[in-house]
Amino acid sequence: MRTQQTRLWQPIAAAVLALATATPVFADSNGKASPTAVSSQDAVRYRTKRIDGIEVFYREAGPANAPTVVLLHGFPTSSNMYRNLIPALATKYRVIAPDYPGFGHSAAPPREQFQYTFAHLADLTDRLLTELRADRYALYVMDYGAPVGYRLALKHPDRVTALVVQNGNAYEEGLKAFWDPIKAYWASGSKADREVLRGATTLAATREQYLDGVKDPSRIDPTAWLVDQALLDRPGNAEIQLDLFYDYRTNVALYPKFHEFFRNRQPPTLIVWGRNDKIFPAEGAQAYLRDLPKAELHLLDSGHFALEDKGTEIAALMVNFLDRHLPSR
């Protein structure tokens, strides 16, 4: 059965992933392409490194000696979510966007051979950055990227030059009703509560994450969620994701440590947040200001994947912010 599933999945995934290689650009509200994205797209490189026996995929662009920006993706996506942002940043910065194991183009070893926890994902990301000699970096954190990135910050506080937070939660205020079934699973660890969450790995759920809270759904490219789902549908991957849903509780336990890092280090911080996000509502964005009172906060009329329809605005805010705060080399 596993071989048959793999054979069925491979041609579908190949077709969808071929679409993902098309030249991506941001479009403004009138549908006009961003010339910055077009002109620097050819600078993006698609590479893999073997870390602890695992093939880890990453996108890289920009001058090798420029300040480094690391883009950390969320669920259920990959570095593909940054396909438009990377070229917009690459004229000035070295950009690195990895795929975690089990996501995107990175290997997805069986659960029996690899521990799918946020601590492990952060550790492999740290090792990748060390291999790439990225010893100082700004972090863009979205969704799962927040706990991965903040674990890096706890381990290497001196390496973090700035934070860009896009719908990446670190506060209880950001865990509203959407999280109730997940919290039930955390409390019980039961098979029944695990099965309740299986629907979150379906195409309907992935599509909803992209469209919910978006003012004009016609601006959202369906290729994005189809690419995500093709990779999510790899044999065994649903169980991997359910393991990570359960392990997310360890991130919440670290929230006080994350807050301590914010208070003690006061990294320059830009918060760009889709205010209509039901997964991480705007209260989670506003809570950052308790510990980072100098943070710049922008609540955008968008949802969870705000880069999809507010990419031009986010890129402009980010470049302006980084220009003011990143140390030159």
mmCIF file of C-alpha atoms in Angstrom:
data_model
loop_
_atom_site.group_PDB
_atom_site.id
_atom_site.type_symbol
_atom_site.label_atom_id
_atom_site.label_comp_id
_atom_site.label_asym_id
_atom_site.label_seq_id
_atom_site.Cartn_x
_atom_site.Cartn_y
_atom_site.Cartn_z
ATOM 1 C CA MET A 1 0.000 0.000 0.000
ATOM 2 C CA ARG A 2 2.808 2.418 0.874
ATOM 3 C CA THR A 3 4.452 1.824 -2.547
ATOM 4 C CA GLN A 4 1.130 2.370 -4.307
ATOM 5 C CA GLN A 5 0.550 5.629 -2.392
ATOM 6 C CA THR A 6 4.015 6.828 -3.308
ATOM 7 C CA ARG A 7 3.430 6.082 -6.995
ATOM 8 C CA LEU A 8 0.144 7.978 -6.914
ATOM 9 C CA TRP A 9 1.674 10.940 -5.119
ATOM 10 C CA GLN A 10 4.813 11.365 -7.225
ATOM 11 C CA PRO A 11 3.292 12.490 -10.570
ATOM 12 C CA ILE A 12 0.851 14.833 -8.838
ATOM 13 C CA ALA A 13 3.594 16.383 -6.748
ATOM 14 C CA ALA A 14 5.913 16.691 -9.738
ATOM 15 C CA ALA A 15 3.291 18.586 -11.707
ATOM 16 C CA VAL A 16 2.436 20.929 -8.864
ATOM 17 C CA LEU A 17 6.052 21.559 -7.914
ATOM 18 C CA ALA A 18 6.845 22.408 -11.517
ATOM 19 C CA LEU A 19 4.397 25.282 -11.201
ATOM 20 C CA ALA A 20 6.306 26.504 -8.162
ATOM 21 C CA THR A 21 9.428 27.081 -10.239
ATOM 22 C CA ALA A 22 7.716 29.766 -12.316
ATOM 23 C CA THR A 23 9.160 33.223 -11.767
ATOM 24 C CA PRO A 24 7.395 34.709 -8.719
ATOM 25 C CA VAL A 25 6.825 38.419 -8.262
ATOM 26 C CA PHE A 26 4.842 40.615 -5.937
ATOM 27 C CA ALA A 27 1.944 42.506 -7.444
ATOM 28 C CA ASP A 28 0.579 45.786 -6.156
ATOM 29 C CA SER A 29 -3.130 46.402 -5.551
ATOM 30 C CA ASN A 30 -3.580 47.109 -9.266
ATOM 31 C CA GLY A 31 -1.984 43.827 -10.266
ATOM 32 C CA LYS A 32 1.250 45.390 -11.547
ATOM 33 C CA ALA A 33 4.426 43.382 -11.018
ATOM 34 C CA SER A 34 7.175 44.629 -8.737
ATOM 35 C CA PRO A 35 10.289 45.430 -10.810
ATOM 36 C CA THR A 36 12.561 44.758 -7.831
ATOM 37 C CA ALA A 37 11.314 41.193 -7.575
ATOM 38 C CA VAL A 38 11.686 40.596 -11.305
ATOM 39 C CA SER A 39 15.203 42.013 -11.567
ATOM 40 C CA SER A 40 16.647 39.994 -8.678
ATOM 41 C CA GLN A 41 14.811 36.694 -9.137
ATOM 42 C CA ASP A 42 17.731 35.163 -11.024
ATOM 43 C CA ALA A 43 19.877 35.600 -7.902
ATOM 44 C CA VAL A 44 17.982 32.936 -5.932
ATOM 45 C CA ARG A 45 19.752 29.608 -5.492
ATOM 46 C CA TYR A 46 18.117 26.332 -4.423
ATOM 47 C CA ARG A 47 20.444 24.129 -2.401
ATOM 48 C CA THR A 48 20.620 21.273 0.077
ATOM 49 C CA LYS A 49 23.031 20.418 2.869
ATOM 50 C CA ARG A 50 23.310 17.167 4.740
ATOM 51 C CA ILE A 51 22.883 17.897 8.443
ATOM 52 C CA ASP A 52 23.113 14.915 10.819
ATOM 53 C CA GLY A 53 22.314 12.633 7.904
ATOM 54 C CA ILE A 54 19.232 14.641 6.867
ATOM 55 C CA GLU A 55 19.012 16.457 3.536
ATOM 56 C CA VAL A 56 17.967 20.005 4.438
ATOM 57 C CA PHE A 57 16.810 22.218 1.583
ATOM 58 C CA TYR A 58 17.224 25.986 1.625
ATOM 59 C CA ARG A 59 16.913 28.988 -0.662
ATOM 60 C CA GLU A 60 19.732 31.515 -0.674
ATOM 61 C CA ALA A 61 20.163 34.850 -2.381
ATOM 62 C CA GLY A 62 22.021 38.129 -2.115
ATOM 63 C CA PRO A 63 25.656 39.151 -1.589
ATOM 64 C CA ALA A 64 27.606 36.756 0.626
ATOM 65 C CA ASN A 65 29.128 39.636 2.617
ATOM 66 C CA ALA A 66 25.853 41.507 3.198
ATOM 67 C CA PRO A 67 23.912 41.459 6.489
ATOM 68 C CA THR A 68 22.057 38.162 6.788
ATOM 69 C CA VAL A 69 18.293 37.721 7.023
ATOM 70 C CA VAL A 70 16.909 34.277 7.897
ATOM 71 C CA LEU A 71 13.307 33.548 6.884
ATOM 72 C CA LEU A 72 11.601 30.841 8.963
ATOM 73 C CA HIS A 73 8.367 29.390 7.609
ATOM 74 C CA GLY A 74 5.194 28.124 9.233
ATOM 75 C CA PHE A 75 2.703 25.276 8.864
ATOM 76 C CA PRO A 76 1.790 23.769 6.452
ATOM 77 C CA THR A 77 4.119 25.574 4.103
ATOM 78 C CA SER A 78 7.861 25.853 3.468
ATOM 79 C CA SER A 79 10.395 28.358 2.161
ATOM 80 C CA ASN A 80 8.053 28.555 -0.826
ATOM 81 C CA MET A 81 6.020 31.088 1.160
ATOM 82 C CA TYR A 82 8.985 33.464 0.741
ATOM 83 C CA ARG A 83 9.314 32.963 -3.017
ATOM 84 C CA ASN A 84 8.374 36.621 -3.652
ATOM 85 C CA LEU A 85 9.966 38.218 -0.599
ATOM 86 C CA ILE A 86 13.440 36.767 -1.197
ATOM 87 C CA PRO A 87 14.071 38.630 -4.475
ATOM 88 C CA ALA A 88 12.767 41.841 -2.915
ATOM 89 C CA LEU A 89 15.421 41.571 -0.170
ATOM 90 C CA ALA A 90 18.286 40.064 -2.150
ATOM 91 C CA THR A 91 19.577 43.305 -3.667
ATOM 92 C CA LYS A 92 20.783 44.432 -0.217
ATOM 93 C CA TYR A 93 20.895 41.397 2.060
ATOM 94 C CA ARG A 94 22.070 37.831 2.195
ATOM 95 C CA VAL A 95 18.851 35.852 2.524
ATOM 96 C CA ILE A 96 18.578 32.264 3.779
ATOM 97 C CA ALA A 97 15.237 30.433 3.874
ATOM 98 C CA PRO A 98 15.369 26.784 4.996
ATOM 99 C CA ASP A 99 12.748 24.049 4.910
ATOM 100 C CA TYR A 100 12.481 22.104 8.167
ATOM 101 C CA PRO A 101 12.675 18.303 7.944
ATOM 102 C CA GLY A 102 9.205 17.046 7.069
ATOM 103 C CA PHE A 103 8.421 20.240 5.153
ATOM 104 C CA GLY A 104 8.998 21.531 1.649
ATOM 105 C CA HIS A 105 11.905 19.966 -0.221
ATOM 106 C CA SER A 106 13.786 18.788 2.874
ATOM 107 C CA ALA A 107 13.838 15.095 3.668
ATOM 108 C CA ALA A 108 10.955 13.678 5.686
ATOM 109 C CA PRO A 109 12.426 10.648 7.443
ATOM 110 C CA PRO A 110 9.957 8.271 9.124
ATOM 111 C CA ARG A 111 8.885 9.167 12.659
ATOM 112 C CA GLU A 112 10.621 6.039 13.900
ATOM 113 C CA GLN A 113 13.949 7.414 12.656
ATOM 114 C CA PHE A 114 13.598 11.115 13.450
ATOM 115 C CA GLN A 115 12.178 12.948 16.441
ATOM 116 C CA TYR A 116 9.751 15.578 15.161
ATOM 117 C CA THR A 117 9.900 18.203 17.894
ATOM 118 C CA PHE A 118 10.405 21.941 17.756
ATOM 119 C CA ALA A 119 13.601 21.556 19.751
ATOM 120 C CA HIS A 120 14.961 19.213 17.080
ATOM 121 C CA LEU A 121 13.836 21.449 14.198
ATOM 122 C CA ALA A 122 15.532 24.420 15.853
ATOM 123 C CA ASP A 123 18.704 22.417 16.455
ATOM 124 C CA LEU A 124 18.981 21.367 12.803
ATOM 125 C CA THR A 125 18.251 24.915 11.659
ATOM 126 C CA ASP A 126 21.009 26.140 13.964
ATOM 127 C CA ARG A 127 23.434 23.591 12.518
ATOM 128 C CA LEU A 128 22.510 24.594 8.977
ATOM 129 C CA LEU A 129 23.184 28.263 9.739
ATOM 130 C CA THR A 130 26.505 27.319 11.319
ATOM 131 C CA GLU A 131 27.434 25.349 8.183
ATOM 132 C CA LEU A 132 26.543 28.405 6.098
ATOM 133 C CA ARG A 133 28.672 30.617 8.366
ATOM 134 C CA ALA A 134 25.708 32.779 9.260
ATOM 135 C CA ASP A 135 26.942 33.973 12.632
ATOM 136 C CA ARG A 136 24.767 37.108 12.848
ATOM 137 C CA TYR A 137 21.282 37.392 11.420
ATOM 138 C CA ALA A 138 17.918 39.080 11.512
ATOM 139 C CA LEU A 139 15.021 36.647 11.896
ATOM 140 C CA TYR A 140 11.719 36.767 10.019
ATOM 141 C CA VAL A 141 9.396 34.468 11.969
ATOM 142 C CA MET A 142 5.955 33.335 10.844
ATOM 143 C CA ASP A 143 3.747 30.765 12.602
ATOM 144 C CA TYR A 144 6.056 27.787 13.396
ATOM 145 C CA GLY A 145 8.974 30.052 12.566
ATOM 146 C CA ALA A 146 8.415 31.899 15.842
ATOM 147 C CA PRO A 147 9.172 29.003 18.221
ATOM 148 C CA VAL A 148 11.983 27.793 15.963
ATOM 149 C CA GLY A 149 13.502 31.272 15.736
ATOM 150 C CA TYR A 150 13.060 32.122 19.400
ATOM 151 C CA ARG A 151 14.739 28.873 20.403
ATOM 152 C CA LEU A 152 17.693 29.998 18.276
ATOM 153 C CA ALA A 153 17.598 33.346 20.074
ATOM 154 C CA LEU A 154 17.687 31.678 23.486
ATOM 155 C CA LYS A 155 20.668 29.582 22.424
ATOM 156 C CA HIS A 156 22.555 32.389 20.662
ATOM 157 C CA PRO A 157 21.209 35.745 21.883
ATOM 158 C CA ASP A 158 24.220 37.632 20.532
ATOM 159 C CA ARG A 159 23.584 36.409 16.996
ATOM 160 C CA VAL A 160 20.137 37.976 16.585
ATOM 161 C CA THR A 161 20.378 41.450 15.061
ATOM 162 C CA ALA A 162 16.656 42.124 14.597
ATOM 163 C CA LEU A 163 13.220 40.493 14.533
ATOM 164 C CA VAL A 164 10.490 40.687 11.923
ATOM 165 C CA VAL A 165 7.373 39.024 13.304
ATOM 166 C CA GLN A 166 4.545 38.086 10.940
ATOM 167 C CA ASN A 167 1.712 36.176 12.605
ATOM 168 C CA GLY A 168 4.214 34.353 14.766
ATOM 169 C CA ASN A 169 2.894 33.951 18.299
ATOM 170 C CA ALA A 170 4.700 34.080 21.636
ATOM 171 C CA TYR A 171 1.895 35.030 24.047
ATOM 172 C CA GLU A 172 -1.131 33.333 25.605
ATOM 173 C CA GLU A 173 -3.270 36.168 24.237
ATOM 174 C CA GLY A 174 -2.621 34.780 20.768
ATOM 175 C CA LEU A 175 -4.053 31.335 21.576
ATOM 176 C CA LYS A 176 -7.822 31.791 21.253
ATOM 177 C CA ALA A 177 -10.716 29.433 20.387
ATOM 178 C CA PHE A 178 -8.931 27.968 17.362
ATOM 179 C CA TRP A 179 -6.513 26.309 19.770
ATOM 180 C CA ASP A 180 -9.093 24.639 22.029
ATOM 181 C CA PRO A 181 -9.011 21.234 20.232
ATOM 182 C CA ILE A 182 -5.210 21.353 20.182
ATOM 183 C CA LYS A 183 -5.099 22.168 23.894
ATOM 184 C CA ALA A 184 -7.427 19.217 24.518
ATOM 185 C CA TYR A 185 -4.905 16.974 22.759
ATOM 186 C CA TRP A 186 -2.078 18.456 24.824
ATOM 187 C CA ALA A 187 -4.001 17.658 28.005
ATOM 188 C CA SER A 188 -4.988 14.095 27.110
ATOM 189 C CA GLY A 189 -2.485 12.862 24.550
ATOM 190 C CA SER A 190 -5.276 10.533 23.471
ATOM 191 C CA LYS A 191 -5.744 8.918 20.081
ATOM 192 C CA ALA A 192 -9.276 10.323 19.914
ATOM 193 C CA ASP A 193 -8.103 13.910 20.423
ATOM 194 C CA ARG A 194 -5.317 13.335 17.902
ATOM 195 C CA GLU A 195 -7.851 12.205 15.291
ATOM 196 C CA VAL A 196 -9.894 15.372 15.798
ATOM 197 C CA LEU A 197 -6.912 17.344 14.470
ATOM 198 C CA ARG A 198 -6.339 15.223 11.367
ATOM 199 C CA GLY A 199 -8.595 17.492 9.334
ATOM 200 C CA ALA A 200 -5.976 20.245 9.662
ATOM 201 C CA THR A 201 -3.768 18.309 7.239
ATOM 202 C CA THR A 202 -6.348 18.233 4.410
ATOM 203 C CA LEU A 203 -6.521 20.334 1.259
ATOM 204 C CA ALA A 204 -9.658 22.102 2.496
ATOM 205 C CA ALA A 205 -7.875 23.216 5.671
ATOM 206 C CA THR A 206 -4.753 24.336 3.811
ATOM 207 C CA ARG A 207 -6.841 26.359 1.355
ATOM 208 C CA GLU A 208 -8.763 27.932 4.238
ATOM 209 C CA GLN A 209 -5.545 29.085 5.901
ATOM 210 C CA TYR A 210 -4.683 31.050 2.775
ATOM 211 C CA LEU A 211 -8.123 32.551 2.116
ATOM 212 C CA ASP A 212 -9.618 33.184 5.547
ATOM 213 C CA GLY A 213 -9.458 36.838 6.542
ATOM 214 C CA VAL A 214 -8.431 38.014 3.068
ATOM 215 C CA LYS A 215 -10.432 40.942 1.698
ATOM 216 C CA ASP A 216 -10.012 39.930 -1.959
ATOM 217 C CA PRO A 217 -9.469 36.149 -2.353
ATOM 218 C CA SER A 218 -8.895 36.591 -6.093
ATOM 219 C CA ARG A 219 -5.435 37.953 -5.251
ATOM 220 C CA ILE A 220 -4.335 34.663 -3.651
ATOM 221 C CA ASP A 221 -2.524 32.342 -6.053
ATOM 222 C CA PRO A 222 -3.956 28.820 -5.580
ATOM 223 C CA THR A 223 -0.601 27.359 -6.609
ATOM 224 C CA ALA A 224 0.657 28.253 -3.124
ATOM 225 C CA TRP A 225 -1.730 25.992 -1.250
ATOM 226 C CA LEU A 226 -1.539 23.262 -3.895
ATOM 227 C CA VAL A 227 2.259 23.124 -3.535
ATOM 228 C CA ASP A 228 1.901 22.976 0.251
ATOM 229 C CA GLN A 229 -0.664 20.195 0.051
ATOM 230 C CA ALA A 230 1.305 18.113 -2.449
ATOM 231 C CA LEU A 231 4.202 18.024 0.011
ATOM 232 C CA LEU A 232 1.912 17.574 3.008
ATOM 233 C CA ASP A 233 0.403 14.528 1.291
ATOM 234 C CA ARG A 234 3.676 12.624 1.161
ATOM 235 C CA PRO A 235 3.219 9.161 2.724
ATOM 236 C CA GLY A 236 3.476 9.403 6.508
ATOM 237 C CA ASN A 237 3.571 13.191 6.614
ATOM 238 C CA ALA A 238 0.169 13.658 8.244
ATOM 239 C CA GLU A 239 1.413 11.727 11.284
ATOM 240 C CA ILE A 240 4.528 13.899 11.379
ATOM 241 C CA GLN A 241 2.389 17.018 11.492
ATOM 242 C CA LEU A 242 0.168 15.595 14.234
ATOM 243 C CA ASP A 243 3.308 14.872 16.266
ATOM 244 C CA LEU A 244 4.283 18.526 15.901
ATOM 245 C CA PHE A 245 0.794 19.687 16.915
ATOM 246 C CA TYR A 246 1.281 17.760 20.144
ATOM 247 C CA ASP A 247 4.796 19.061 20.681
ATOM 248 C CA TYR A 248 3.687 22.677 20.201
ATOM 249 C CA ARG A 249 2.831 22.659 23.915
ATOM 250 C CA THR A 250 6.575 22.798 24.627
ATOM 251 C CA ASN A 251 6.701 26.171 22.880
ATOM 252 C CA VAL A 252 4.015 27.586 25.161
ATOM 253 C CA ALA A 253 6.025 26.383 28.150
ATOM 254 C CA LEU A 254 8.939 28.458 26.835
ATOM 255 C CA TYR A 255 6.928 31.676 26.459
ATOM 256 C CA PRO A 256 8.325 33.130 29.724
ATOM 257 C CA LYS A 257 11.867 32.485 28.461
ATOM 258 C CA PHE A 258 11.045 34.136 25.131
ATOM 259 C CA HIS A 259 9.675 37.160 26.995
ATOM 260 C CA GLU A 260 12.814 37.331 29.100
ATOM 261 C CA PHE A 261 14.902 37.410 25.918
ATOM 262 C CA PHE A 262 12.758 40.240 24.537
ATOM 263 C CA ARG A 263 13.000 42.287 27.742
ATOM 264 C CA ASN A 264 16.699 41.770 28.341
ATOM 265 C CA ARG A 265 17.930 42.098 24.762
ATOM 266 C CA GLN A 266 15.399 44.533 23.257
ATOM 267 C CA PRO A 267 16.160 43.506 19.668
ATOM 268 C CA PRO A 268 14.902 45.958 17.046
ATOM 269 C CA THR A 269 11.518 44.513 16.143
ATOM 270 C CA LEU A 270 9.064 45.006 13.299
ATOM 271 C CA ILE A 271 5.648 43.365 13.715
ATOM 272 C CA VAL A 272 3.591 42.980 10.528
ATOM 273 C CA TRP A 273 0.457 40.985 11.276
ATOM 274 C CA GLY A 274 -2.635 39.962 9.360
ATOM 275 C CA ARG A 275 -5.215 41.273 11.803
ATOM 276 C CA ASN A 276 -7.978 38.937 10.546
ATOM 277 C CA ASP A 277 -6.015 35.791 11.405
ATOM 278 C CA LYS A 278 -8.107 33.327 13.441
ATOM 279 C CA ILE A 279 -5.124 31.092 14.156
ATOM 280 C CA PHE A 280 -3.058 33.846 15.778
ATOM 281 C CA PRO A 281 -5.353 36.853 16.289
ATOM 282 C CA ALA A 282 -4.192 40.434 16.618
ATOM 283 C CA GLU A 283 -4.129 40.244 20.423
ATOM 284 C CA GLY A 284 -1.013 38.108 20.025
ATOM 285 C CA ALA A 285 0.659 40.878 18.041
ATOM 286 C CA GLN A 286 -0.230 43.602 20.523
ATOM 287 C CA ALA A 287 1.063 41.524 23.443
ATOM 288 C CA TYR A 288 4.627 41.867 22.141
ATOM 289 C CA LEU A 289 4.575 45.538 23.091
ATOM 290 C CA ARG A 290 4.610 44.645 26.791
ATOM 291 C CA ASP A 291 8.153 43.326 26.482
ATOM 292 C CA LEU A 292 9.217 45.227 23.353
ATOM 293 C CA PRO A 293 7.746 48.709 23.835
ATOM 294 C CA LYS A 294 9.827 50.162 20.992
ATOM 295 C CA ALA A 295 8.629 47.593 18.453
ATOM 296 C CA GLU A 296 6.993 48.894 15.282
ATOM 297 C CA LEU A 297 3.513 47.372 14.946
ATOM 298 C CA HIS A 298 1.506 47.255 11.712
ATOM 299 C CA LEU A 299 -1.847 45.437 11.693
ATOM 300 C CA LEU A 300 -2.713 44.668 8.081
ATOM 301 C CA ASP A 301 -6.119 43.904 6.560
ATOM 302 C CA SER A 302 -5.208 40.302 5.820
ATOM 303 C CA GLY A 303 -5.182 36.817 7.289
ATOM 304 C CA HIS A 304 -2.640 34.214 8.365
ATOM 305 C CA PHE A 305 -0.602 34.214 5.141
ATOM 306 C CA ALA A 306 -0.406 37.992 4.852
ATOM 307 C CA LEU A 307 2.552 37.831 2.467
ATOM 308 C CA GLU A 308 0.252 36.465 -0.227
ATOM 309 C CA ASP A 309 -1.838 39.629 -0.612
ATOM 310 C CA LYS A 310 0.166 42.219 1.339
ATOM 311 C CA GLY A 311 3.607 41.201 0.121
ATOM 312 C CA THR A 312 4.506 44.523 -1.484
ATOM 313 C CA GLU A 313 3.558 46.411 1.670
ATOM 314 C CA ILE A 314 5.396 44.000 3.963
ATOM 315 C CA ALA A 315 8.513 44.035 1.775
ATOM 316 C CA ALA A 316 8.601 47.845 1.781
ATOM 317 C CA LEU A 317 8.160 48.015 5.561
ATOM 318 C CA MET A 318 10.811 45.367 6.043
ATOM 319 C CA VAL A 319 13.432 46.939 3.788
ATOM 320 C CA ASN A 320 12.919 50.311 5.457
ATOM 321 C CA PHE A 321 13.212 48.695 8.895
ATOM 322 C CA LEU A 322 16.301 46.644 8.040
ATOM 323 C CA ASP A 323 18.023 49.622 6.430
ATOM 324 C CA ARG A 324 17.680 51.484 9.720
ATOM 325 C CA HIS A 325 18.689 48.690 12.068
ATOM 326 C CA LEU A 326 20.995 46.133 10.480
ATOM 327 C CA PRO A 327 24.697 46.721 11.053
ATOM 328 C CA SER A 328 26.684 47.151 7.859
ATOM 329 C CA ARG A 329 29.741 44.978 7.235
#
